[in-house]
XYZ file of N, CA and C in Angstrom:
372
model
N 124.094 112.840 99.438
C 123.167 111.916 100.037
C 121.826 112.563 100.068
N 120.900 111.658 100.042
C 119.452 112.095 100.142
C 118.849 111.356 101.272
N 118.271 111.923 102.238
C 117.432 111.284 103.334
C 115.947 111.360 103.144
N 115.465 110.153 102.936
C 113.951 109.931 102.770
C 113.386 108.856 103.769
N 112.576 109.472 104.658
C 111.960 108.448 105.683
C 113.041 107.900 106.617
N 114.006 108.719 106.890
C 115.165 108.294 107.841
C 116.091 107.339 107.149
N 115.986 107.121 105.869
C 117.054 106.235 105.169
C 117.806 107.099 104.119
N 119.093 106.836 104.174
C 119.989 107.552 103.098
C 120.185 106.958 101.964
N 120.220 107.775 100.795
C 120.329 107.179 99.617
C 121.307 107.996 98.728
N 122.327 107.378 97.901
C 123.318 108.267 97.239
C 122.780 108.951 96.037
N 121.687 108.435 95.444
C 121.215 109.155 94.196
C 119.698 108.913 94.044
N 119.017 109.673 93.067
C 117.826 109.340 92.787
C 117.320 108.062 92.499
N 118.092 107.390 91.674
C 117.874 106.007 91.201
C 117.628 104.962 92.575
N 118.558 105.334 93.405
C 118.725 104.431 94.682
C 117.424 104.746 95.532
N 116.743 106.010 95.412
C 115.715 106.304 96.218
C 114.576 105.408 95.561
N 114.377 105.459 94.250
C 113.317 104.669 93.679
C 113.529 103.151 93.959
N 114.661 102.735 93.862
C 114.837 101.304 94.082
C 114.709 100.843 95.569
N 115.089 101.744 96.584
C 114.812 101.576 97.821
C 113.377 101.472 98.296
N 112.712 102.300 97.541
C 111.080 102.364 97.886
C 110.396 101.226 97.053
N 110.744 100.892 95.969
C 109.916 99.921 95.124
C 110.684 98.737 94.797
N 111.861 98.552 95.124
C 112.852 97.558 94.640
C 112.370 96.213 95.306
N 113.090 95.044 94.933
C 112.787 93.814 95.365
C 111.899 93.053 94.454
N 111.729 91.731 94.717
C 111.051 90.837 93.645
C 109.504 91.106 93.706
N 108.931 91.539 94.855
C 107.339 91.584 94.824
C 106.653 92.870 94.829
N 107.362 93.950 95.171
C 106.788 95.239 95.318
C 106.080 95.738 94.121
N 106.765 95.787 93.020
C 106.183 96.258 91.586
C 105.127 95.376 91.323
N 105.251 94.088 91.622
C 104.106 93.069 91.304
C 102.986 93.556 91.981
N 103.009 93.600 93.300
C 101.830 94.035 94.087
C 101.167 95.260 93.686
N 102.015 96.434 93.361
C 101.638 97.617 92.853
C 100.950 97.457 91.518
N 101.498 96.727 90.574
C 100.769 96.407 89.430
C 99.475 95.887 89.617
N 99.037 94.852 90.480
C 97.868 94.380 90.707
C 96.912 95.423 91.342
N 97.388 96.349 92.123
C 96.621 97.179 92.828
C 96.162 98.468 91.884
N 96.776 98.450 90.570
C 96.316 99.483 89.721
C 94.970 99.529 89.507
N 94.432 98.285 89.198
C 92.952 98.171 88.782
C 92.006 98.449 90.007
N 92.393 98.487 91.212
C 91.547 98.828 92.325
C 91.997 98.085 93.584
N 91.209 98.330 94.732
C 91.617 97.613 95.925
C 91.476 96.073 95.807
N 92.293 95.435 96.691
C 92.244 93.938 96.795
C 92.419 93.569 98.174
N 91.598 92.448 98.482
C 91.958 91.824 99.829
C 93.089 91.150 99.908
N 93.673 90.814 100.911
C 94.856 90.201 101.218
C 95.080 88.906 100.450
N 94.024 87.962 100.529
C 93.993 86.625 99.792
C 93.853 86.879 98.418
N 93.077 87.836 97.857
C 93.091 88.086 96.442
C 94.388 88.436 95.791
N 95.029 89.374 96.464
C 96.460 89.741 96.124
C 97.375 88.507 96.051
N 97.207 87.826 97.314
C 98.252 86.575 97.320
C 97.938 85.630 96.230
N 96.607 85.333 95.855
C 96.251 84.455 94.724
C 96.845 84.966 93.363
N 96.937 86.154 93.170
C 97.543 86.690 91.867
C 98.896 86.680 91.937
N 99.708 86.381 92.973
C 101.042 86.338 93.135
C 101.645 84.968 93.380
N 101.634 84.061 92.371
C 102.077 82.754 92.611
C 103.569 82.615 93.108
N 103.780 82.070 94.243
C 105.190 81.882 94.685
C 105.612 82.926 95.843
N 104.777 83.881 96.136
C 105.161 84.682 97.269
C 104.448 84.048 98.551
N 105.357 84.163 99.540
C 105.033 83.600 100.814
C 104.207 84.532 101.635
N 103.468 84.084 102.555
C 102.630 84.982 103.417
C 103.466 85.981 104.135
N 104.451 85.546 104.648
C 105.425 86.355 105.503
C 106.039 87.550 104.589
N 106.407 87.175 103.437
C 107.028 88.062 102.439
C 105.920 88.999 102.001
N 104.641 88.657 101.777
C 103.596 89.438 101.282
C 103.273 90.602 102.436
N 103.214 90.065 103.616
C 102.929 90.774 104.811
C 103.926 91.961 105.035
N 105.217 91.505 104.852
C 106.360 92.412 105.213
C 106.310 93.525 104.096
N 106.160 93.136 102.810
C 106.255 94.041 101.777
C 105.099 94.957 101.698
N 103.876 94.412 102.186
C 102.817 95.524 102.116
C 102.870 96.393 103.272
N 103.366 95.940 104.519
C 103.760 96.919 105.615
C 104.691 97.964 105.254
N 105.636 97.457 104.522
C 106.799 98.465 104.039
C 106.143 99.434 103.102
N 105.380 99.088 102.108
C 104.776 100.048 101.240
C 103.752 100.984 101.846
N 103.064 100.324 102.887
C 102.122 101.298 103.727
C 102.938 102.362 104.518
N 104.027 101.900 104.968
C 104.864 102.800 105.824
C 105.444 103.914 104.844
N 105.842 103.665 103.710
C 106.275 104.502 102.639
C 105.314 105.362 102.061
N 103.799 105.018 102.322
C 102.849 105.931 101.875
C 102.363 105.430 100.432
N 102.799 104.387 99.896
C 102.390 103.899 98.538
C 101.037 103.348 98.526
N 100.629 102.586 99.560
C 99.436 101.941 99.696
C 98.669 102.246 100.964
N 97.324 102.081 101.056
C 96.651 102.133 102.192
C 96.043 100.768 102.572
N 95.930 100.662 103.914
C 95.198 99.338 104.400
C 93.904 99.879 105.084
N 92.752 99.305 104.594
C 91.596 99.555 105.358
C 91.051 98.279 105.867
N 90.717 98.329 107.164
C 90.186 97.176 107.896
C 88.809 97.338 108.161
N 88.009 96.501 107.788
C 86.418 96.586 108.160
C 86.182 95.681 109.498
N 85.992 96.248 110.537
C 85.691 95.541 111.681
C 84.270 95.248 112.180
N 83.349 95.477 111.241
C 81.910 95.414 111.647
C 81.615 94.102 112.142
N 82.004 93.051 111.525
C 81.521 91.519 111.885
C 82.714 90.746 111.391
N 82.833 89.605 112.126
C 83.876 88.453 111.628
C 83.331 87.893 110.355
N 84.203 87.399 109.508
C 85.675 87.564 109.656
C 86.180 89.127 109.187
N 87.309 89.352 109.807
C 87.912 90.602 109.484
C 88.073 90.821 107.985
N 87.899 91.844 107.324
C 88.016 92.064 106.148
C 89.058 93.314 105.827
N 90.053 92.932 105.234
C 91.191 94.033 104.871
C 91.326 94.346 103.437
N 91.302 95.401 103.095
C 91.601 95.731 101.666
C 92.726 96.690 101.516
N 93.471 96.581 100.403
C 94.802 97.185 100.138
C 94.454 98.040 98.871
N 94.979 99.374 98.844
C 94.776 100.104 97.506
C 95.937 101.021 97.454
N 96.130 101.552 96.223
C 97.121 102.617 96.041
C 96.495 103.933 96.731
N 97.552 104.575 97.142
C 97.206 106.030 97.666
C 97.459 106.953 96.407
N 97.154 108.239 96.755
C 97.358 109.175 95.580
C 98.848 109.178 95.348
N 99.616 109.202 96.352
C 101.152 109.078 96.127
C 101.480 107.850 95.432
N 100.887 106.731 95.677
C 101.294 105.409 95.093
C 100.773 105.515 93.616
N 99.696 106.125 93.424
C 99.381 106.301 91.951
C 100.315 107.053 91.083
N 101.034 107.863 91.524
C 102.130 108.408 90.722
C 103.237 107.515 90.158
N 103.019 106.326 90.678
C 104.109 105.172 90.173
C 103.408 104.432 88.902
N 102.187 104.723 88.595
C 101.518 104.176 87.510
C 102.256 104.128 86.216
N 102.668 105.370 85.801
C 103.482 105.394 84.507
C 104.764 104.648 84.596
N 105.388 104.635 85.657
C 106.676 103.915 85.790
C 106.376 102.307 85.713
N 105.357 101.864 86.460
C 105.027 100.473 86.540
C 104.514 99.999 85.040
N 103.808 100.968 84.317
C 103.406 100.578 83.079
C 104.777 100.370 82.024
N 105.551 101.443 82.329
C 106.937 101.074 81.495
C 107.769 99.962 81.726
N 107.609 99.570 83.185
C 108.365 98.375 83.404
C 107.614 97.101 82.834
N 106.288 97.133 82.967
C 105.508 96.063 82.288
C 105.657 96.032 80.705
N 105.769 97.279 80.128
C 106.105 97.312 78.675
C 107.268 96.776 78.256
N 108.444 97.108 79.179
C 109.800 96.613 78.852
C 109.705 94.930 78.959
N 109.072 94.555 80.065
C 108.901 93.092 80.310
C 108.242 92.356 79.100
N 107.214 93.062 78.503
C 106.546 92.427 77.494
C 107.518 92.469 76.197
N 108.417 93.606 75.972
C 109.369 93.526 75.037
C 110.342 92.302 75.126
N 110.688 92.058 76.276
C 111.713 91.043 76.750
C 111.038 89.619 76.337
N 109.816 89.544 76.794
C 109.209 88.211 76.443
C 109.003 88.057 74.914
N 108.523 89.174 74.139
C 108.436 88.962 72.827
C 109.737 88.539 72.200
N 110.684 89.198 72.512
C 112.162 88.981 71.907
C 112.560 87.598 72.265
N 112.358 87.075 73.450
C 112.673 85.751 73.900
C 111.957 84.767 73.055
N 110.580 84.931 72.981
C 109.801 84.009 72.264
C 110.291 83.951 70.642
N 110.529 85.161 70.180
C 111.074 85.210 68.863
C 112.329 84.516 68.684
N 113.293 84.711 69.612
C 114.592 84.023 69.513
C 114.351 82.454 69.693
N 113.481 81.979 70.429
C 113.187 80.575 70.628
C 112.717 80.078 69.282
N 111.631 80.851 68.707
C 111.048 80.487 67.427
C 112.174 80.386 66.302
N 113.176 81.393 66.350
C 114.160 81.382 65.324
C 114.942 80.056 65.498
N 115.313 79.863 66.665
C 116.302 78.533 67.031
C 115.533 77.344 66.585
N 114.190 77.351 66.920
C 113.333 76.150 66.495
C 113.524 75.911 64.872
N 113.229 77.161 64.259
C 113.237 77.095 62.787
C 114.723 76.575 62.288
N 115.768 77.078 62.885
C 117.221 76.610 62.342
C 117.144 75.242 62.722
N 116.879 74.714 63.968
C 116.875 73.360 64.202
C 116.172 72.508 63.162
N 114.879 72.968 62.870
C 114.095 72.214 61.952
C 114.653 72.163 60.633
N 115.387 73.156 60.190
C 116.126 73.134 58.874
C 117.300 72.227 59.021
N 118.044 72.250 60.034
C 119.081 71.364 60.061
C 118.988 69.825 60.294
N 117.608 69.472 60.477
C 117.444 68.027 60.635
C 117.295 67.523 59.281
């Protein structure tokens, strides 16, 4: 067993998935690769995420040291930006691999749809 941030994991893969697993974390990290984003900018890029989920996942990644939250309190309205930490940036190659595999699946799926359409067209 491995203990990281007071959580126990049975193997290195479970450590990775425990830290970045779930539906939205990798998507958030992907959008933050290009640079800091405000909360609403990030939310607009993630169609379907609820405010509650976004807030919880951002807090979780901040607690794990993957992202930093910078609040500008100089004058209203309060401005908050999220960005990758140096530790979070170590995930960029992994995120790029995940995106690459997703593109492979999309291409394969589109190709299969095209092949099926061609078969359907021939059978008509």
